Coordinates of C-alpha atoms and ligand atoms in Angstrom, one line a residue:
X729 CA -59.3 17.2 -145.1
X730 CA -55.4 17.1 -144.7
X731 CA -53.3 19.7 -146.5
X732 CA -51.8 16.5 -148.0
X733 CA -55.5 15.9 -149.9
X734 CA -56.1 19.5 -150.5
X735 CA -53.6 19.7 -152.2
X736 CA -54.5 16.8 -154.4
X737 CA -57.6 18.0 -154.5
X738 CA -56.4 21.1 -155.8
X739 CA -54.0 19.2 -158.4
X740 CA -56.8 17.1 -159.7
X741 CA -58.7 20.4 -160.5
X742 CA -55.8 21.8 -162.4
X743 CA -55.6 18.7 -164.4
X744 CA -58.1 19.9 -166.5
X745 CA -56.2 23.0 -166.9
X746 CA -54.0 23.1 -170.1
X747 CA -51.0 22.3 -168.2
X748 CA -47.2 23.2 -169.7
X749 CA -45.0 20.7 -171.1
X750 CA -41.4 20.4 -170.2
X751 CA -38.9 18.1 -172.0
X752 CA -36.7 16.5 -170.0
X753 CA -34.7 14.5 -173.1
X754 CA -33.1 18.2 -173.7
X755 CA -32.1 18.6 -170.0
X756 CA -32.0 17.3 -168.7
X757 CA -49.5 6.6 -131.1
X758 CA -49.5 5.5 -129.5
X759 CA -48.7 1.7 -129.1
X760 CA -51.1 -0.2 -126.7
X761 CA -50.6 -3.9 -125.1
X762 CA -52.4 -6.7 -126.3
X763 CA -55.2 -6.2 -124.2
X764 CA -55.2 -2.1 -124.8
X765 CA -55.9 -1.8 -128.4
X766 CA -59.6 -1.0 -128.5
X767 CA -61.0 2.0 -129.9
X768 CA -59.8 5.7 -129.1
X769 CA -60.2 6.7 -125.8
X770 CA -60.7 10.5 -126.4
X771 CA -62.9 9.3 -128.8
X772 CA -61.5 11.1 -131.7
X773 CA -62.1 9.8 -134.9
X774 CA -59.8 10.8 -138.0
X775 CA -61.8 12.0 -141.3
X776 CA -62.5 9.7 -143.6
X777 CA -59.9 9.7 -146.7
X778 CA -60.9 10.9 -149.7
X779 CA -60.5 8.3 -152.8
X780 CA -57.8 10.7 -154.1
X781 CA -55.9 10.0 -150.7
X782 CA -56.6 6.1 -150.9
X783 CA -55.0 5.8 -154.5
X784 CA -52.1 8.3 -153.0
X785 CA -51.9 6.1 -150.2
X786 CA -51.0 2.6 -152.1
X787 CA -49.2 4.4 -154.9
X788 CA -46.6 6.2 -152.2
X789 CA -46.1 2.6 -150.5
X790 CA -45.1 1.2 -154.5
X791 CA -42.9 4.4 -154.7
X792 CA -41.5 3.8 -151.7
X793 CA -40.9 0.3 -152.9
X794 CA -39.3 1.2 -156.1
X795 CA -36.9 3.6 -155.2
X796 CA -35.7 1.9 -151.7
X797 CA -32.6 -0.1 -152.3
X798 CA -31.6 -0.5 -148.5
X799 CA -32.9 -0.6 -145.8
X800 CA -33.9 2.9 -143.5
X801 CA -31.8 4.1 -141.1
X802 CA -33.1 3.9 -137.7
X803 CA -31.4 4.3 -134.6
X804 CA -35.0 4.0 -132.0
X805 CA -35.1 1.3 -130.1
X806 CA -38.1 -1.8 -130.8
X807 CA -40.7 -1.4 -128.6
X808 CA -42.4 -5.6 -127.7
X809 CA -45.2 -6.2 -126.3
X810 CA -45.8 -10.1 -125.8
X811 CA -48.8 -11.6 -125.5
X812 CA -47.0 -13.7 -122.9
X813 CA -45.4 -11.4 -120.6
X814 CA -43.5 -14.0 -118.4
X815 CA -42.0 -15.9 -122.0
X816 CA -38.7 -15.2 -123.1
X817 CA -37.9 -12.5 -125.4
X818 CA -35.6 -13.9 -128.3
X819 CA -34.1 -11.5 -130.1
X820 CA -31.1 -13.0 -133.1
X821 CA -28.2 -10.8 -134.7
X822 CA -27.5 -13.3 -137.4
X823 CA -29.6 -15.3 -140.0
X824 CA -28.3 -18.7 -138.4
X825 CA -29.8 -18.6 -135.0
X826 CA -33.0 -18.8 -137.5
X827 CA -31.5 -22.1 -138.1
X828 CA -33.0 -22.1 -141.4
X829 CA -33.3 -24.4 -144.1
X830 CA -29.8 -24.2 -146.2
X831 CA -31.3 -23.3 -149.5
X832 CA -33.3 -20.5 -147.6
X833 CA -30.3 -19.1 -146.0
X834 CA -28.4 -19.0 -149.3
X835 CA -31.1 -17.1 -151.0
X836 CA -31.6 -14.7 -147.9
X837 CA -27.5 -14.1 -148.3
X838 CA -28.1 -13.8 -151.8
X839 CA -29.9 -11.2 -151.8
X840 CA -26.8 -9.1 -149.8
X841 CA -28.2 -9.6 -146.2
X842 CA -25.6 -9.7 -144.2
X843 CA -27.5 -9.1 -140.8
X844 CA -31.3 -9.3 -139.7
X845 CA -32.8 -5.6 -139.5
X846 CA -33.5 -4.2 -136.2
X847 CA -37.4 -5.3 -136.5
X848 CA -36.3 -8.5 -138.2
X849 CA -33.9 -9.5 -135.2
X850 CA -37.2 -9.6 -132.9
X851 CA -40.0 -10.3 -135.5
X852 CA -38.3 -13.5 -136.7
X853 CA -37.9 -15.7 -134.2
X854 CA -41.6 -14.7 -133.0
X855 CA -42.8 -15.6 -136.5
X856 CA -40.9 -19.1 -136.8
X857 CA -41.7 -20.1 -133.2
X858 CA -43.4 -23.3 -132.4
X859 CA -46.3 -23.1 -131.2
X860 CA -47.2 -20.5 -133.2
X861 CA -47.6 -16.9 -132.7
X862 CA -49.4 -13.9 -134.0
X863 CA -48.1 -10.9 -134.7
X864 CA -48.8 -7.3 -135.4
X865 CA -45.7 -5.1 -136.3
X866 CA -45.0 -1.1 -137.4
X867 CA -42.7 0.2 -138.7
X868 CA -42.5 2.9 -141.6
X869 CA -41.8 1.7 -144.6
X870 CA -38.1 0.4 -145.9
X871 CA -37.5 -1.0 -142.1
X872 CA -37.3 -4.4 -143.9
X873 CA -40.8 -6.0 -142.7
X874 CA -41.7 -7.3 -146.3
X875 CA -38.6 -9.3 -146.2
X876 CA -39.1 -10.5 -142.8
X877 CA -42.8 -12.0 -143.7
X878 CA -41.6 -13.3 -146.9
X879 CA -38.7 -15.1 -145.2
X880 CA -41.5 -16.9 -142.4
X881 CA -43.6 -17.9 -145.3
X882 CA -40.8 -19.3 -147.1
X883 CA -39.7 -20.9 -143.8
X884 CA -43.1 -22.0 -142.6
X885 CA -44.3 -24.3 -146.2
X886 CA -44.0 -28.1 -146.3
X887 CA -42.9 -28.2 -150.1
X888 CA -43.7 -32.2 -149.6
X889 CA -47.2 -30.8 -149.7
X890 CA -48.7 -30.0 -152.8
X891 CA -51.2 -27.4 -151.2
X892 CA -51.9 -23.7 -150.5
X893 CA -50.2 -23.0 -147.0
X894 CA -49.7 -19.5 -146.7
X895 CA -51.9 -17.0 -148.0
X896 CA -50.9 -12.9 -148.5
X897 CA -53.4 -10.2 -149.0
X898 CA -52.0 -7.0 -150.3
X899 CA -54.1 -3.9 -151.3
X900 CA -53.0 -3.9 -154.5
X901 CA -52.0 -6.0 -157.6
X902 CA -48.5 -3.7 -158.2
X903 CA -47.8 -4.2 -154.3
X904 CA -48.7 -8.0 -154.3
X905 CA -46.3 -8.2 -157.4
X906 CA -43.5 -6.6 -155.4
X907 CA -44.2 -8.8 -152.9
X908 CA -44.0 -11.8 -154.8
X909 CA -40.7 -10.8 -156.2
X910 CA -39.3 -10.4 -153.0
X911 CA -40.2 -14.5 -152.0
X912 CA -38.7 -15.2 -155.8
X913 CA -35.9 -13.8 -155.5
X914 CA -35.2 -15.3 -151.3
X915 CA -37.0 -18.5 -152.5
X916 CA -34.3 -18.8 -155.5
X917 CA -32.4 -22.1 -154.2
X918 CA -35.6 -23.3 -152.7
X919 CA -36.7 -24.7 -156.2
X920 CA -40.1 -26.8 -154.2
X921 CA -41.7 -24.1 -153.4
X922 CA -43.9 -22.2 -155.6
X923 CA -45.8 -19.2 -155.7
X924 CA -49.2 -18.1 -157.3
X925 CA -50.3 -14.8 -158.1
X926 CA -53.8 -13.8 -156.9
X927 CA -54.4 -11.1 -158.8
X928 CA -56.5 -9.9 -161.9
X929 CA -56.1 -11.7 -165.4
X930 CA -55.2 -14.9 -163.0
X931 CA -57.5 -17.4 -163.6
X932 CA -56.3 -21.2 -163.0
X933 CA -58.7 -23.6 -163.7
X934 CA -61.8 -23.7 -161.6
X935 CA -62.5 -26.3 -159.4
X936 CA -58.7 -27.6 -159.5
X937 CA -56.7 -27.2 -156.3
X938 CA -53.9 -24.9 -156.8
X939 CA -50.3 -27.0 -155.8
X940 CA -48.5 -23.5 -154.7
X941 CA -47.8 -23.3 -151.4
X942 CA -48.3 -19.5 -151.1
X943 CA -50.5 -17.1 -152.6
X944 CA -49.9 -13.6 -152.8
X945 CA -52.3 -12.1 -154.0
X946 CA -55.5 -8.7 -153.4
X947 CA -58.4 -9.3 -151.4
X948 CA -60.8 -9.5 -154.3
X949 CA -59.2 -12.6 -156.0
X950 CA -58.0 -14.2 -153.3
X951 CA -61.1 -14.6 -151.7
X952 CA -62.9 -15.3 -155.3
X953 CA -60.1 -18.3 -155.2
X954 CA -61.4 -19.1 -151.9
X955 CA -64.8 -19.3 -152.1
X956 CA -65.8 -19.2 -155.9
X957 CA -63.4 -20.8 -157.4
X958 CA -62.2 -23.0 -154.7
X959 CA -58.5 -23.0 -155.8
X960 CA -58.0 -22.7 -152.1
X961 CA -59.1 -24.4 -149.4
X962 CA -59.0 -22.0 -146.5
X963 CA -58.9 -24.6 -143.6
X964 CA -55.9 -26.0 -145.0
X965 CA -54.1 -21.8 -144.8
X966 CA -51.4 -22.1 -141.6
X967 CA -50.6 -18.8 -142.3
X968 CA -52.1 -15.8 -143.3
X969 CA -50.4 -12.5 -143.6
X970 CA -51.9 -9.4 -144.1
X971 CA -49.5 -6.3 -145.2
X972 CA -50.0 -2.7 -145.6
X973 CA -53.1 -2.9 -143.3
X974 CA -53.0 0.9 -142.8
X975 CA -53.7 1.1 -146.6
X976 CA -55.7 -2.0 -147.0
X977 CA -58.3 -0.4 -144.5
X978 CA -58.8 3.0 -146.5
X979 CA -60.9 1.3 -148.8
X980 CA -63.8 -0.3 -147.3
X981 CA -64.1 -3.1 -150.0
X982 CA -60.7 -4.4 -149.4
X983 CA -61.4 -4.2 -145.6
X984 CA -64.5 -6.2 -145.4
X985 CA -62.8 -8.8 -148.4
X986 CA -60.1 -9.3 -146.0
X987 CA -62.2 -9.8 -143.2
X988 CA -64.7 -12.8 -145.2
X989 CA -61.1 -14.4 -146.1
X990 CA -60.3 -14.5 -142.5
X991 CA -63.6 -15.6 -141.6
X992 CA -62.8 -18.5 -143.3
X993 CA -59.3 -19.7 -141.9
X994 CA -59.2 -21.8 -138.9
X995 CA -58.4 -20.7 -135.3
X996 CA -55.1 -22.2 -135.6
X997 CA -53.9 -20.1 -138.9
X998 CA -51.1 -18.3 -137.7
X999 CA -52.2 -13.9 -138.3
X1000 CA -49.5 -11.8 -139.0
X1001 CA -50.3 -8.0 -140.1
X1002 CA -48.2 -5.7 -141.0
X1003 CA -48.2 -1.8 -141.2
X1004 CA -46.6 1.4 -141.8
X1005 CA -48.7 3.7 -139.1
X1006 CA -51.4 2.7 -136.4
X1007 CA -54.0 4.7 -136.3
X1008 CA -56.6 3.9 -134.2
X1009 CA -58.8 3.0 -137.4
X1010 CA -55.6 0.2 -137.9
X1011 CA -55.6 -0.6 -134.1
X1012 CA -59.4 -2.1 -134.3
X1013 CA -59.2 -4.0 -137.6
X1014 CA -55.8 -5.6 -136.1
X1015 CA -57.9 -6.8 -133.2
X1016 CA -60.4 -8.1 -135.5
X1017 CA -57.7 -10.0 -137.6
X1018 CA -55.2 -11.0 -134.9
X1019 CA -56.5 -12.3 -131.9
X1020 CA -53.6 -12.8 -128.9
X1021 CA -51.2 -10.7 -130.6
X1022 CA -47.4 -9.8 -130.0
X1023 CA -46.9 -6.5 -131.0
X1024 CA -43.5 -5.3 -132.5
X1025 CA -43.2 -1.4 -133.0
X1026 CA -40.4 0.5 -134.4
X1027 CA -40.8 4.4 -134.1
X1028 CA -40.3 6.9 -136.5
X1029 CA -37.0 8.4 -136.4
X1030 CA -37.7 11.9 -135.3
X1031 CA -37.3 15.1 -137.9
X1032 CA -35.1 17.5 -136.2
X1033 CA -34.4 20.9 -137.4
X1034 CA -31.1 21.3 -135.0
X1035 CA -29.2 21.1 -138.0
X1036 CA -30.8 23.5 -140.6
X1037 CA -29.9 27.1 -140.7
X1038 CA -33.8 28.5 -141.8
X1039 CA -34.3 31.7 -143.8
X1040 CA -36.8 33.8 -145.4
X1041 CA -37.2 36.0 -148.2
X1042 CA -39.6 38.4 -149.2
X1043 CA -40.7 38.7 -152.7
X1044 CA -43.8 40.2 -154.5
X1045 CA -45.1 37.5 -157.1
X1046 CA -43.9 34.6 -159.1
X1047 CA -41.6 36.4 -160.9
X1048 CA -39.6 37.8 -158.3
X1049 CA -39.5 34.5 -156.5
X1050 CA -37.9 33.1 -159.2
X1051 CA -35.5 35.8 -159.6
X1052 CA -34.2 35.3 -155.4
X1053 CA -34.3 31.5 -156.5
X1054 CA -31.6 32.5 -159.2
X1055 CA -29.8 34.4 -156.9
X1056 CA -30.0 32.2 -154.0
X1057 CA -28.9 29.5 -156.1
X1058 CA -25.4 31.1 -157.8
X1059 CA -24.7 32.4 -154.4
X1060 CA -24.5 28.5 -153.0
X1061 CA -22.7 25.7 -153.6
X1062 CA -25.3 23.5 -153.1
X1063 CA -24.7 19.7 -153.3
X1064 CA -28.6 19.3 -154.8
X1065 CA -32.0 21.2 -153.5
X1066 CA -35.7 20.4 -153.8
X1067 CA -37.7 23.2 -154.1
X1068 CA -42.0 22.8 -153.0
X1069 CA -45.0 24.3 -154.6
X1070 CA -48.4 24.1 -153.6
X1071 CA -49.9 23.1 -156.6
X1072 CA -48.5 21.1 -160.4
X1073 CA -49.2 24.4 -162.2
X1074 CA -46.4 26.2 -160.3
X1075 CA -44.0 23.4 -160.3
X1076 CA -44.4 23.1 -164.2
X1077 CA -44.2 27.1 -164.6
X1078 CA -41.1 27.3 -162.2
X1079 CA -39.4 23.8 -164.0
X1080 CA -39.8 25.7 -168.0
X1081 CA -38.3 28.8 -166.3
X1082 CA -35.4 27.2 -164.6
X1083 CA -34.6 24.9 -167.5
X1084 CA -34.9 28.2 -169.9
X1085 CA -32.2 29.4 -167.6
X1086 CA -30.0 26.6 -167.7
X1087 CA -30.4 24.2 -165.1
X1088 CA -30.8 21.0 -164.7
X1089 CA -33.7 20.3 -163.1
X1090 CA -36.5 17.2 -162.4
X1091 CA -40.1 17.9 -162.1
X1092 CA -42.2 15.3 -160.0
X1093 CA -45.5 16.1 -160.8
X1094 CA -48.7 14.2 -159.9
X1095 CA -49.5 13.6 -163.9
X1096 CA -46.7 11.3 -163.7
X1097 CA -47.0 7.5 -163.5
X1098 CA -45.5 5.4 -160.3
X1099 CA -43.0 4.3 -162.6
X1100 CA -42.0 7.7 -164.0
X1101 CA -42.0 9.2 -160.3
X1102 CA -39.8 6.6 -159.4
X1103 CA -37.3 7.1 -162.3
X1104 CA -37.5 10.8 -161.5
X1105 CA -36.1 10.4 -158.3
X1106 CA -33.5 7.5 -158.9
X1107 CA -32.1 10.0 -161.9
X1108 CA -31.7 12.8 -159.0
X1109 CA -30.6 10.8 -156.5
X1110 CA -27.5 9.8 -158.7
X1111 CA -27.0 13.7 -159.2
X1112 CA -28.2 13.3 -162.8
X1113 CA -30.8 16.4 -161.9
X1114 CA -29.3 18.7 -159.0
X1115 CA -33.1 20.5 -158.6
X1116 CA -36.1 18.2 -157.6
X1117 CA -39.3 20.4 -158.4
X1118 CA -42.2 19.0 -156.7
X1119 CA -45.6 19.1 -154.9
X1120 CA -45.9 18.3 -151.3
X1121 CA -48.2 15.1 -152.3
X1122 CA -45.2 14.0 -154.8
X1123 CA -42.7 14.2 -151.8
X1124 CA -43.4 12.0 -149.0
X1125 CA -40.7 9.6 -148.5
X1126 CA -38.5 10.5 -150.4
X1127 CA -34.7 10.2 -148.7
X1128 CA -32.0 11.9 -151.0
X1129 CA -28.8 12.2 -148.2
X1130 CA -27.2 14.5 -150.7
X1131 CA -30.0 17.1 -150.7
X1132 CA -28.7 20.7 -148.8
X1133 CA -30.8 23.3 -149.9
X1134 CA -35.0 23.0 -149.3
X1135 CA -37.1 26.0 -151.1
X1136 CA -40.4 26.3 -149.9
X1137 CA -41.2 28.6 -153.1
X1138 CA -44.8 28.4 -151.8
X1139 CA -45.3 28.0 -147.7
X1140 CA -47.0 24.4 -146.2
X1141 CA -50.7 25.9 -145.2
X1142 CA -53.8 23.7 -143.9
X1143 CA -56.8 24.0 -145.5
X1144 CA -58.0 27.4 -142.6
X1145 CA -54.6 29.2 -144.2
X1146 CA -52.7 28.7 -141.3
X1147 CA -48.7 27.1 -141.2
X1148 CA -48.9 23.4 -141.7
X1149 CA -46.0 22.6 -139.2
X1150 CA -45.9 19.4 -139.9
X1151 CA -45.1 19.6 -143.6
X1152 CA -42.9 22.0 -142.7
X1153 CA -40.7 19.5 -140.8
X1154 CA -41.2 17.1 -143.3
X1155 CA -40.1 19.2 -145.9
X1156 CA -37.0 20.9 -144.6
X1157 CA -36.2 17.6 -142.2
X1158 CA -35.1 16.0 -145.5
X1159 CA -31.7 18.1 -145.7
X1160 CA -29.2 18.2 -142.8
X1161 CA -29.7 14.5 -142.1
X1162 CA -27.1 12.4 -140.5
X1163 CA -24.9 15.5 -139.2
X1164 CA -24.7 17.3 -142.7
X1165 CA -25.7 20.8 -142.7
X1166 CA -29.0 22.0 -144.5
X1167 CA -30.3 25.4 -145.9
X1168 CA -34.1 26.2 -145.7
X1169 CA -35.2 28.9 -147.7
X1170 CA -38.8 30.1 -147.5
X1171 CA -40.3 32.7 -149.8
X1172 CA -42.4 35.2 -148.4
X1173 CA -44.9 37.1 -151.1
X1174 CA -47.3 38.5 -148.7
X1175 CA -48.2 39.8 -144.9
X1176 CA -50.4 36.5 -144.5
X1177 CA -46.8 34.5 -145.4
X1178 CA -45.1 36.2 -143.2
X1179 CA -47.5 35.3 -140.6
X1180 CA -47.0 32.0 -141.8
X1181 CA -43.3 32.2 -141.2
X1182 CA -44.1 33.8 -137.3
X1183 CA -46.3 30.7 -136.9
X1184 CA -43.5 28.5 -138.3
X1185 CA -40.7 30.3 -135.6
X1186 CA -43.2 30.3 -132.6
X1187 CA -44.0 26.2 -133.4
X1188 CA -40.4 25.0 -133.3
X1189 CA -39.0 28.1 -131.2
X1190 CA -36.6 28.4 -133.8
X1191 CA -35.7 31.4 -135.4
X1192 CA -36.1 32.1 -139.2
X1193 CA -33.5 34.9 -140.3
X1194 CA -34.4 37.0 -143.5
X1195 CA -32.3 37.0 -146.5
X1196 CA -32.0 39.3 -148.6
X1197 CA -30.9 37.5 -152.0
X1198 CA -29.7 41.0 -153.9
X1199 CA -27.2 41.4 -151.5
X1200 CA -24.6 38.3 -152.4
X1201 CA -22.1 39.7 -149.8
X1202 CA -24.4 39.8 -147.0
X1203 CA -26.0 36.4 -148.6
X1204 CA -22.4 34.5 -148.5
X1205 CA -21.9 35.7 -145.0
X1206 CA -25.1 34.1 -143.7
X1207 CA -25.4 31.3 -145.5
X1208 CA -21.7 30.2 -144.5
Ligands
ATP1193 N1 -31.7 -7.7 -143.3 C1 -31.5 -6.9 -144.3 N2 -30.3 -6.5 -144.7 C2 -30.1 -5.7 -145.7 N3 -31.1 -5.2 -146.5 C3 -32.4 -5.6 -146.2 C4 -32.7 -6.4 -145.1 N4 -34.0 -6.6 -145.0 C5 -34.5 -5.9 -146.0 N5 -33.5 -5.3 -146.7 C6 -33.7 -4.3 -147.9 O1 -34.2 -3.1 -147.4 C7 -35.2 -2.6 -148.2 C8 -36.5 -2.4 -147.5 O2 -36.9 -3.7 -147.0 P1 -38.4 -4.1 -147.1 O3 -39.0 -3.9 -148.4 O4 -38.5 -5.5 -146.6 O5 -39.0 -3.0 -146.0 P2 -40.5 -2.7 -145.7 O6 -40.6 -2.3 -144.3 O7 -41.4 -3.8 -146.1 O8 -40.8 -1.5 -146.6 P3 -41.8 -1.3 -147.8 O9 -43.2 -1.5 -147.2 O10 -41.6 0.0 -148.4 O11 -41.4 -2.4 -148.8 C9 -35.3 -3.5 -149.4 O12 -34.5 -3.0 -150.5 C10 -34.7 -4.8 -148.9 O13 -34.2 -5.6 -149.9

């Protein structure tokens, strides 16, 4: 099991925990070539996810949805692989070489986009070329690939005919809603073309042809529409999109339910797929789902800790590690700072204590709804809160430019005990981004911490300086 589900694991056990309540109101890879992409060649295979992680999984890509207003910043080049090797590569830098319909363009400009994204400016003109193409594209999340697809489906419809064309499958009815909101909102001045919601509670009429061109919708209801219902008639799908795959294969009923809708499209249907990693796991059910494919990938911008100066302090319990956090804290002039616990019960203990002395601090805690997690972190990233309290599993993806200051109060360990490098670089990679200058702070309450932090130095051959946090003099001096 990952740290990452440990760690939910370990939250779900302290839910039944009395927990404390805090008021806010008062204060507030590997890519491989078409012909490459079968099965793992070391033959590793990952652990299975546990349920806790599959619910994580699609409720971090709706997160990630609702707090992204722009797009991520990316400066790694697009890696292509065409099916065709010897057919010219189009790439565009505007919306017009598209040459789009009018009323599509107007709504794309609409919605402030002002250039095609860097996967956009190849995925496009693959995904509106005649004959047809599939596709298969990464990139992480906020790289602008649900705009892309909604833009070919709005592209790719007939509105002269009164049928489903283009059917998309998305793991879950909150994700398929986002979705849909999306083609609205590009689809505005595009007044023909409708959209239907396959999801739960949606139940046209049986037996009567649905007139929407394009159905968004989950696996289950889509393919009840399909095949039950027959709302849809699957040979008459030109396009079928499949998005978040990497999530939509964690659960094994949504995999196979994807699979029996596909089963039922024609050879012609034109497969896109979509996803945020590619693990091999992805990698096969692509194959299954996209035969010939062009594959578009966008890497990860790398974490780098160049730009971090990285202490430690040592502490005995709780207590004291709160005290260095108060100290640490008046000593800086921190623009805002997120500080991680292991588990919900330290974050809520460490939020009531901070707030009793004053500050203004967030919590993001797993008890939290999608919703509330998002509004959590749209009120810090405006600087309403300048302390973000939070559990690893509550953090991933979240972008704040404006933090400086990352306190690991409790260290990232794997499930063995040992430093969980990875999280690490997640963690402190959020502050000195772009060129700004970041402050990681690790507290230290024990020999097998300090180990932790030894592990940490050797991993990144970095060095981790100690602090101590009584002394403001000597504090200043280093930290400036
Ligand atoms: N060409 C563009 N120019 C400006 N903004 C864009 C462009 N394309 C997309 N965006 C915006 O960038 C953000 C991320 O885009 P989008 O949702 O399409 O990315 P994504 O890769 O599908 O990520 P996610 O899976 O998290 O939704 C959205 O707010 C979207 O409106």
């Amino acid at each position: 099991m990952s740290e990452e589900s440990w760690a939910v694991a370990v939250d779900v056990q302290e839910a039944t925990a009395p927990s404390i309540q805090v008021d806010f109101s008062k204060k507030v890879d590997r890519p491989r070539g078409p012909r490459d992409i079968r099965g793992d060649t070391n033959g590793n295979s990952k652990p299975e996810k546990t349920e806790d992680a599959i619910v994580d999984m699609a409720e971090q890509s709706l997160l990630n949805k609702l707090i992204r207003k722009s797009l991520v910043r990316n400066r790694n080049q697009v890696e292509v692989l065409q099916q065709d090797p010897t057919s010219p590569l189009y790439s565009v830098k505007t919306f017009e070489e598209l040459r789009l319909k009018p009323e599509l363009l107007k709504g794309v400009y609409n919605l402030g986009f002002n250039r095609p994204s860097r996967i956009q400016e190849n995925a496009l003109p693959m995904m509106l070329a005649q004959p047809t193409q599939n596709l298969i594209a990464q990139a992480q999340s906020g790289t602008g690939k649900t705009a892309a697809f909604s833009l070919a489906m709005l592209s790719h419809v007939n509105p002269g005919n009164k049928w489903t064309q283009c059917l998309c499958v998305s793991p879950t009815y909150e994700l398929a809603l986002q979705i849909g909101q999306v083609i609205e909102q590009m689809g505005e001045f595009c007044p023909d073309v409708k959209l239907a919601y396959g999801i739960r509670g949606n139940r046209p009429e049986r037996g009567v042809k649905l007139q929407e061109q394009i159905v968004i919708g989950t696996p289950g209801t889509v393919l009840d529409w399909c095949t039950k219902y027959k709302l849809i008639d699957p040979k008459k799908i030109t396009m079928f999109v499949l998005d978040e795959a990497d999530v939509m294969i964690a659960t094994q009923g949504h995999r196979d339910q994807s699979l029996r809708i596909h089963r039922q499209l024609t050879k012609d249907c034109q497969m896109l797929l979509f996803s945020a990693t590619f693990e091999d796991s992805v990698w096969r059910f692509a194959e299954q789902v996209v035969p010939d494919p062009n594959i578009i990938r966008l890497k990860r911008e790398e974490e780098t800790l160049d730009t971090i100066k990285q202490f430690y302090v040592i502490c005995r319990e709780k207590e004291d590690k709160f005290t260095s956090l108060c100290n640490l804290y008046g000593c800086l002039t921190v623009a805002q700072a997120m500080i991680f616990c292991h588990t919900r019960k330290m974050a809520a203990w460490l939020v009531s204590n901070l707030i009793a002395e004053g500050h203004q601090v967030s919590l993001l805690s797993g008890q939290l709804t999608v919703e509330q997690r998002a509004a959590v972190i749209e009120r810090f990233r405006k600087g309403q809160e300048k302390v973000l309290v939070t559990t690893n599993v509550c953090s991933r993806g979240i972008d704040v430019e404006q933090v400086s200051l990352v306190v690991n109060f409790d260290l990232p360990v794997d499930m063995a005990g040992n430093a969980d490098n990875e999280t690490y670089l997640h963690r402190i990679g959020r502050t000195g981004r772009f060129g700004r200058r970041g402050f990681a702070v690790n507290m230290v309450d024990s020999k097998h911490s300090m180990d932790i932090i030894n592990q940490i130095e050797m991993h990144f051959n970095r060095s981790i300086t100690k602090l101590d946090t009584s002394n403001l003099e000597e504090m200043e001096k280093l930290m400036s």
